[in-house]
Amino acid sequence: MLLQRSLLCALVLVASGFAVLPQTKAEEAGWITLFDGKNLEQWDQVGKSNWHLADEVVIADKMDGKDAGYLVSKKPYKDFVLRVEFWPSDDANSGIYFRCLDATKITDRTCYEANIFDQRPDPSYGTGAITRYVEIKTMPKAGGKWNTFEITAKGRDITVVLNGEKTAELKNGMFDEGAIALQHGAGTIKFRKVQIRPL
């Protein structure tokens, strides 16, 4: 009898697991993982930052020269939701660039940039802002902890959400499609998960 009960419990647990599995997959349906901590196969390096993998994150903390370094997606994207988990040092200058016109020359004049820059001299376009387009009134601090950006770009409508709080909203058609780029401009920046869901 005890053996039968044990087998019955095991079957119930297995059945429960199979019942939950499709729901989990459904929740993630449509998401494409661009970085999962294991490799940089979907990215090109632009500039001379020392991007390297360690403990399932990609890190940059040094540059050879004064120019920023970038990890640039090999594919362009148009309309999407982008989720990025990142950890910056307090003095980091970084950002998430998207819809970049030229994948070899990343700037805030050829892409949109969701900024990561707690110590920006002019805080108007600090962490959470869209550089050159949407200022931030009260800049959140991202340094020294893990954070999540969720960036939605659909047509002319762009929204930036940092750790669940909307920090910037823009209606602009300057750039409609292009690469995504992760920046290292100063300090230390780490990325551990990058996912995109095309719209």
CSV table of C-alpha atoms in Angstrom, one decimal:
chain,number,residue,atom,x,y,z
A,1,MET,CA,0.0,0.0,0.0
A,2,LEU,CA,2.8,2.4,0.9
A,3,LEU,CA,4.5,1.7,-2.4
A,4,GLN,CA,1.3,2.4,-4.3
A,5,ARG,CA,0.9,5.7,-2.5
A,6,SER,CA,4.5,6.7,-3.3
A,7,LEU,CA,3.9,5.9,-6.9
A,8,LEU,CA,0.7,7.8,-7.0
A,9,CYS,CA,2.3,10.9,-5.4
A,10,ALA,CA,5.2,10.7,-7.9
A,11,LEU,CA,2.7,10.5,-10.8
A,12,VAL,CA,0.8,13.5,-9.5
A,13,LEU,CA,4.0,15.5,-9.2
A,14,VAL,CA,5.1,14.6,-12.7
A,15,ALA,CA,1.7,15.4,-14.1
A,16,SER,CA,1.7,18.7,-12.3
A,17,GLY,CA,5.1,19.5,-13.8
A,18,PHE,CA,3.9,18.8,-17.3
A,19,ALA,CA,0.8,21.0,-16.7
A,20,VAL,CA,3.0,23.9,-15.6
A,21,LEU,CA,5.6,23.6,-18.4
A,22,PRO,CA,3.4,24.7,-21.3
A,23,GLN,CA,2.3,27.8,-19.3
A,24,THR,CA,5.9,28.8,-18.6
A,25,LYS,CA,6.7,28.4,-22.3
A,26,ALA,CA,3.6,30.4,-23.2
A,27,GLU,CA,4.7,33.3,-20.9
A,28,GLU,CA,8.1,33.4,-22.8
A,29,ALA,CA,6.5,32.9,-26.2
A,30,GLY,CA,8.0,35.2,-28.8
A,31,TRP,CA,11.1,36.2,-26.7
A,32,ILE,CA,14.5,35.8,-28.3
A,33,THR,CA,17.5,35.6,-26.1
A,34,LEU,CA,20.4,37.7,-27.4
A,35,PHE,CA,22.7,37.1,-24.4
A,36,ASP,CA,22.3,34.4,-21.8
A,37,GLY,CA,25.7,34.6,-20.1
A,38,LYS,CA,27.3,31.9,-22.2
A,39,ASN,CA,28.6,33.5,-25.4
A,40,LEU,CA,28.7,36.6,-27.6
A,41,GLU,CA,27.8,34.8,-30.8
A,42,GLN,CA,25.0,37.3,-31.6
A,43,TRP,CA,27.2,40.4,-31.0
A,44,ASP,CA,30.0,42.2,-32.7
A,45,GLN,CA,32.5,44.3,-30.8
A,46,VAL,CA,33.0,47.9,-31.9
A,47,GLY,CA,35.7,50.0,-30.1
A,48,LYS,CA,38.4,48.8,-27.7
A,49,SER,CA,36.7,48.0,-24.4
A,50,ASN,CA,37.8,44.8,-22.7
A,51,TRP,CA,34.5,42.9,-23.0
A,52,HIS,CA,34.9,39.5,-21.4
A,53,LEU,CA,32.7,36.7,-19.9
A,54,ALA,CA,32.8,35.7,-16.2
A,55,ASP,CA,30.3,34.1,-14.0
A,56,GLU,CA,27.6,34.1,-16.7
A,57,VAL,CA,27.8,37.9,-17.3
A,58,VAL,CA,29.6,40.0,-19.8
A,59,ILE,CA,31.8,42.7,-18.3
A,60,ALA,CA,33.8,45.7,-19.5
A,61,ASP,CA,35.9,47.8,-17.1
A,62,LYS,CA,38.8,49.1,-19.2
A,63,MET,CA,39.2,50.9,-22.5
A,64,ASP,CA,42.2,51.2,-24.8
A,65,GLY,CA,42.0,54.9,-25.5
A,66,LYS,CA,39.2,57.5,-24.9
A,67,ASP,CA,36.5,56.2,-27.2
A,68,ALA,CA,33.7,54.1,-25.8
A,69,GLY,CA,33.3,50.4,-26.7
A,70,TYR,CA,30.2,48.6,-27.7
A,71,LEU,CA,28.6,45.2,-28.2
A,72,VAL,CA,26.5,45.6,-31.3
A,73,SER,CA,23.8,43.1,-32.3
A,74,LYS,CA,24.4,41.3,-35.6
A,75,LYS,CA,20.8,41.8,-36.6
A,76,PRO,CA,18.7,45.0,-37.0
A,77,TYR,CA,15.4,45.4,-35.2
A,78,LYS,CA,12.4,47.6,-35.9
A,79,ASP,CA,9.5,47.2,-33.5
A,80,PHE,CA,10.1,45.4,-30.3
A,81,VAL,CA,10.2,45.1,-26.5
A,82,LEU,CA,13.8,44.8,-25.2
A,83,ARG,CA,14.7,43.6,-21.7
A,84,VAL,CA,18.2,44.1,-20.4
A,85,GLU,CA,19.5,43.2,-17.0
A,86,PHE,CA,22.6,45.3,-16.1
A,87,TRP,CA,24.9,46.2,-13.2
A,88,PRO,CA,26.9,49.5,-13.3
A,89,SER,CA,29.4,50.8,-10.9
A,90,ASP,CA,28.6,54.2,-9.4
A,91,ASP,CA,30.9,55.9,-11.9
A,92,ALA,CA,29.8,53.9,-14.9
A,93,ASN,CA,28.9,55.6,-18.2
A,94,SER,CA,26.9,53.2,-20.2
A,95,GLY,CA,23.6,52.9,-22.1
A,96,ILE,CA,21.4,50.8,-24.3
A,97,TYR,CA,21.4,52.1,-27.9
A,98,PHE,CA,18.7,50.9,-30.3
A,99,ARG,CA,17.6,51.4,-33.9
A,100,CYS,CA,21.2,52.4,-34.8
A,101,LEU,CA,21.6,53.6,-38.4
A,102,ASP,CA,25.2,52.5,-38.7
A,103,ALA,CA,26.3,49.4,-36.7
A,104,THR,CA,29.9,50.5,-37.0
A,105,LYS,CA,29.5,54.0,-35.6
A,106,ILE,CA,27.3,54.2,-32.5
A,107,THR,CA,26.4,57.6,-31.2
A,108,ASP,CA,23.4,59.3,-29.6
A,109,ARG,CA,23.0,61.2,-33.0
A,110,THR,CA,22.6,58.0,-35.0
A,111,CYS,CA,20.6,55.9,-32.5
A,112,TYR,CA,18.2,56.3,-29.6
A,113,GLU,CA,19.9,55.8,-26.2
A,114,ALA,CA,18.4,54.8,-22.9
A,115,ASN,CA,21.1,56.2,-20.7
A,116,ILE,CA,23.0,54.6,-17.7
A,117,PHE,CA,25.0,57.4,-16.2
A,118,ASP,CA,24.4,58.2,-12.5
A,119,GLN,CA,27.2,60.8,-12.3
A,120,ARG,CA,26.5,62.6,-15.6
A,121,PRO,CA,27.7,66.3,-15.2
A,122,ASP,CA,24.3,67.4,-16.6
A,123,PRO,CA,21.8,65.1,-14.9
A,124,SER,CA,19.0,66.1,-17.2
A,125,TYR,CA,19.9,63.1,-19.5
A,126,GLY,CA,21.2,60.8,-16.7
A,127,THR,CA,20.1,57.3,-16.0
A,128,GLY,CA,16.7,56.5,-17.4
A,129,ALA,CA,16.6,59.4,-19.9
A,130,ILE,CA,16.6,59.1,-23.7
A,131,THR,CA,19.7,61.1,-24.5
A,132,ARG,CA,19.1,64.2,-26.5
A,133,TYR,CA,15.3,63.6,-26.6
A,134,VAL,CA,13.7,63.0,-23.2
A,135,GLU,CA,15.1,64.5,-20.0
A,136,ILE,CA,14.5,62.9,-16.6
A,137,LYS,CA,13.2,65.0,-13.7
A,138,THR,CA,14.4,62.9,-10.8
A,139,MET,CA,17.2,60.7,-11.9
A,140,PRO,CA,17.1,57.2,-10.4
A,141,LYS,CA,20.4,55.7,-9.2
A,142,ALA,CA,21.4,52.4,-10.8
A,143,GLY,CA,25.0,52.1,-9.5
A,144,GLY,CA,26.1,49.1,-7.4
A,145,LYS,CA,23.0,46.9,-8.0
A,146,TRP,CA,21.3,44.8,-10.7
A,147,ASN,CA,18.7,46.7,-12.7
A,148,THR,CA,16.3,45.9,-15.5
A,149,PHE,CA,15.5,48.1,-18.5
A,150,GLU,CA,12.4,47.4,-20.5
A,151,ILE,CA,12.4,49.4,-23.8
A,152,THR,CA,9.4,49.3,-26.1
A,153,ALA,CA,9.7,50.7,-29.6
A,154,LYS,CA,6.7,50.5,-31.9
A,155,GLY,CA,6.6,52.9,-34.8
A,156,ARG,CA,7.1,56.4,-33.5
A,157,ASP,CA,6.3,55.5,-29.9
A,158,ILE,CA,9.1,54.7,-27.5
A,159,THR,CA,8.9,53.9,-23.8
A,160,VAL,CA,11.7,53.3,-21.3
A,161,VAL,CA,10.9,51.5,-18.0
A,162,LEU,CA,13.6,51.1,-15.4
A,163,ASN,CA,13.0,48.6,-12.6
A,164,GLY,CA,9.2,48.8,-13.2
A,165,GLU,CA,9.0,52.6,-13.3
A,166,LYS,CA,8.5,54.5,-16.5
A,167,THR,CA,11.3,57.0,-16.9
A,168,ALA,CA,10.9,58.3,-20.5
A,169,GLU,CA,8.3,58.4,-23.2
A,170,LEU,CA,8.9,59.7,-26.7
A,171,LYS,CA,7.0,60.0,-30.0
A,172,ASN,CA,9.7,60.4,-32.7
A,173,GLY,CA,10.4,58.9,-36.1
A,174,MET,CA,14.0,59.8,-36.5
A,175,PHE,CA,15.2,56.2,-36.5
A,176,ASP,CA,12.9,53.4,-37.5
A,177,GLU,CA,15.1,50.3,-37.6
A,178,GLY,CA,18.7,49.3,-36.7
A,179,ALA,CA,21.0,47.4,-34.4
A,180,ILE,CA,21.0,47.3,-30.7
A,181,ALA,CA,24.3,48.3,-28.8
A,182,LEU,CA,25.4,47.9,-25.2
A,183,GLN,CA,27.9,50.6,-24.3
A,184,HIS,CA,31.0,50.8,-22.0
A,185,GLY,CA,32.2,54.4,-21.7
A,186,ALA,CA,33.6,54.5,-18.1
A,187,GLY,CA,33.7,52.6,-14.9
A,188,THR,CA,32.4,49.0,-14.8
A,189,ILE,CA,29.3,47.7,-16.6
A,190,LYS,CA,27.9,44.1,-16.5
A,191,PHE,CA,25.1,42.6,-18.5
A,192,ARG,CA,23.7,39.2,-17.6
A,193,LYS,CA,20.5,38.8,-19.7
A,194,VAL,CA,19.3,40.5,-22.9
A,195,GLN,CA,16.0,39.4,-24.5
A,196,ILE,CA,13.9,40.9,-27.3
A,197,ARG,CA,10.4,40.3,-28.5
A,198,PRO,CA,9.6,41.6,-32.0
A,199,LEU,CA,6.3,43.3,-32.3
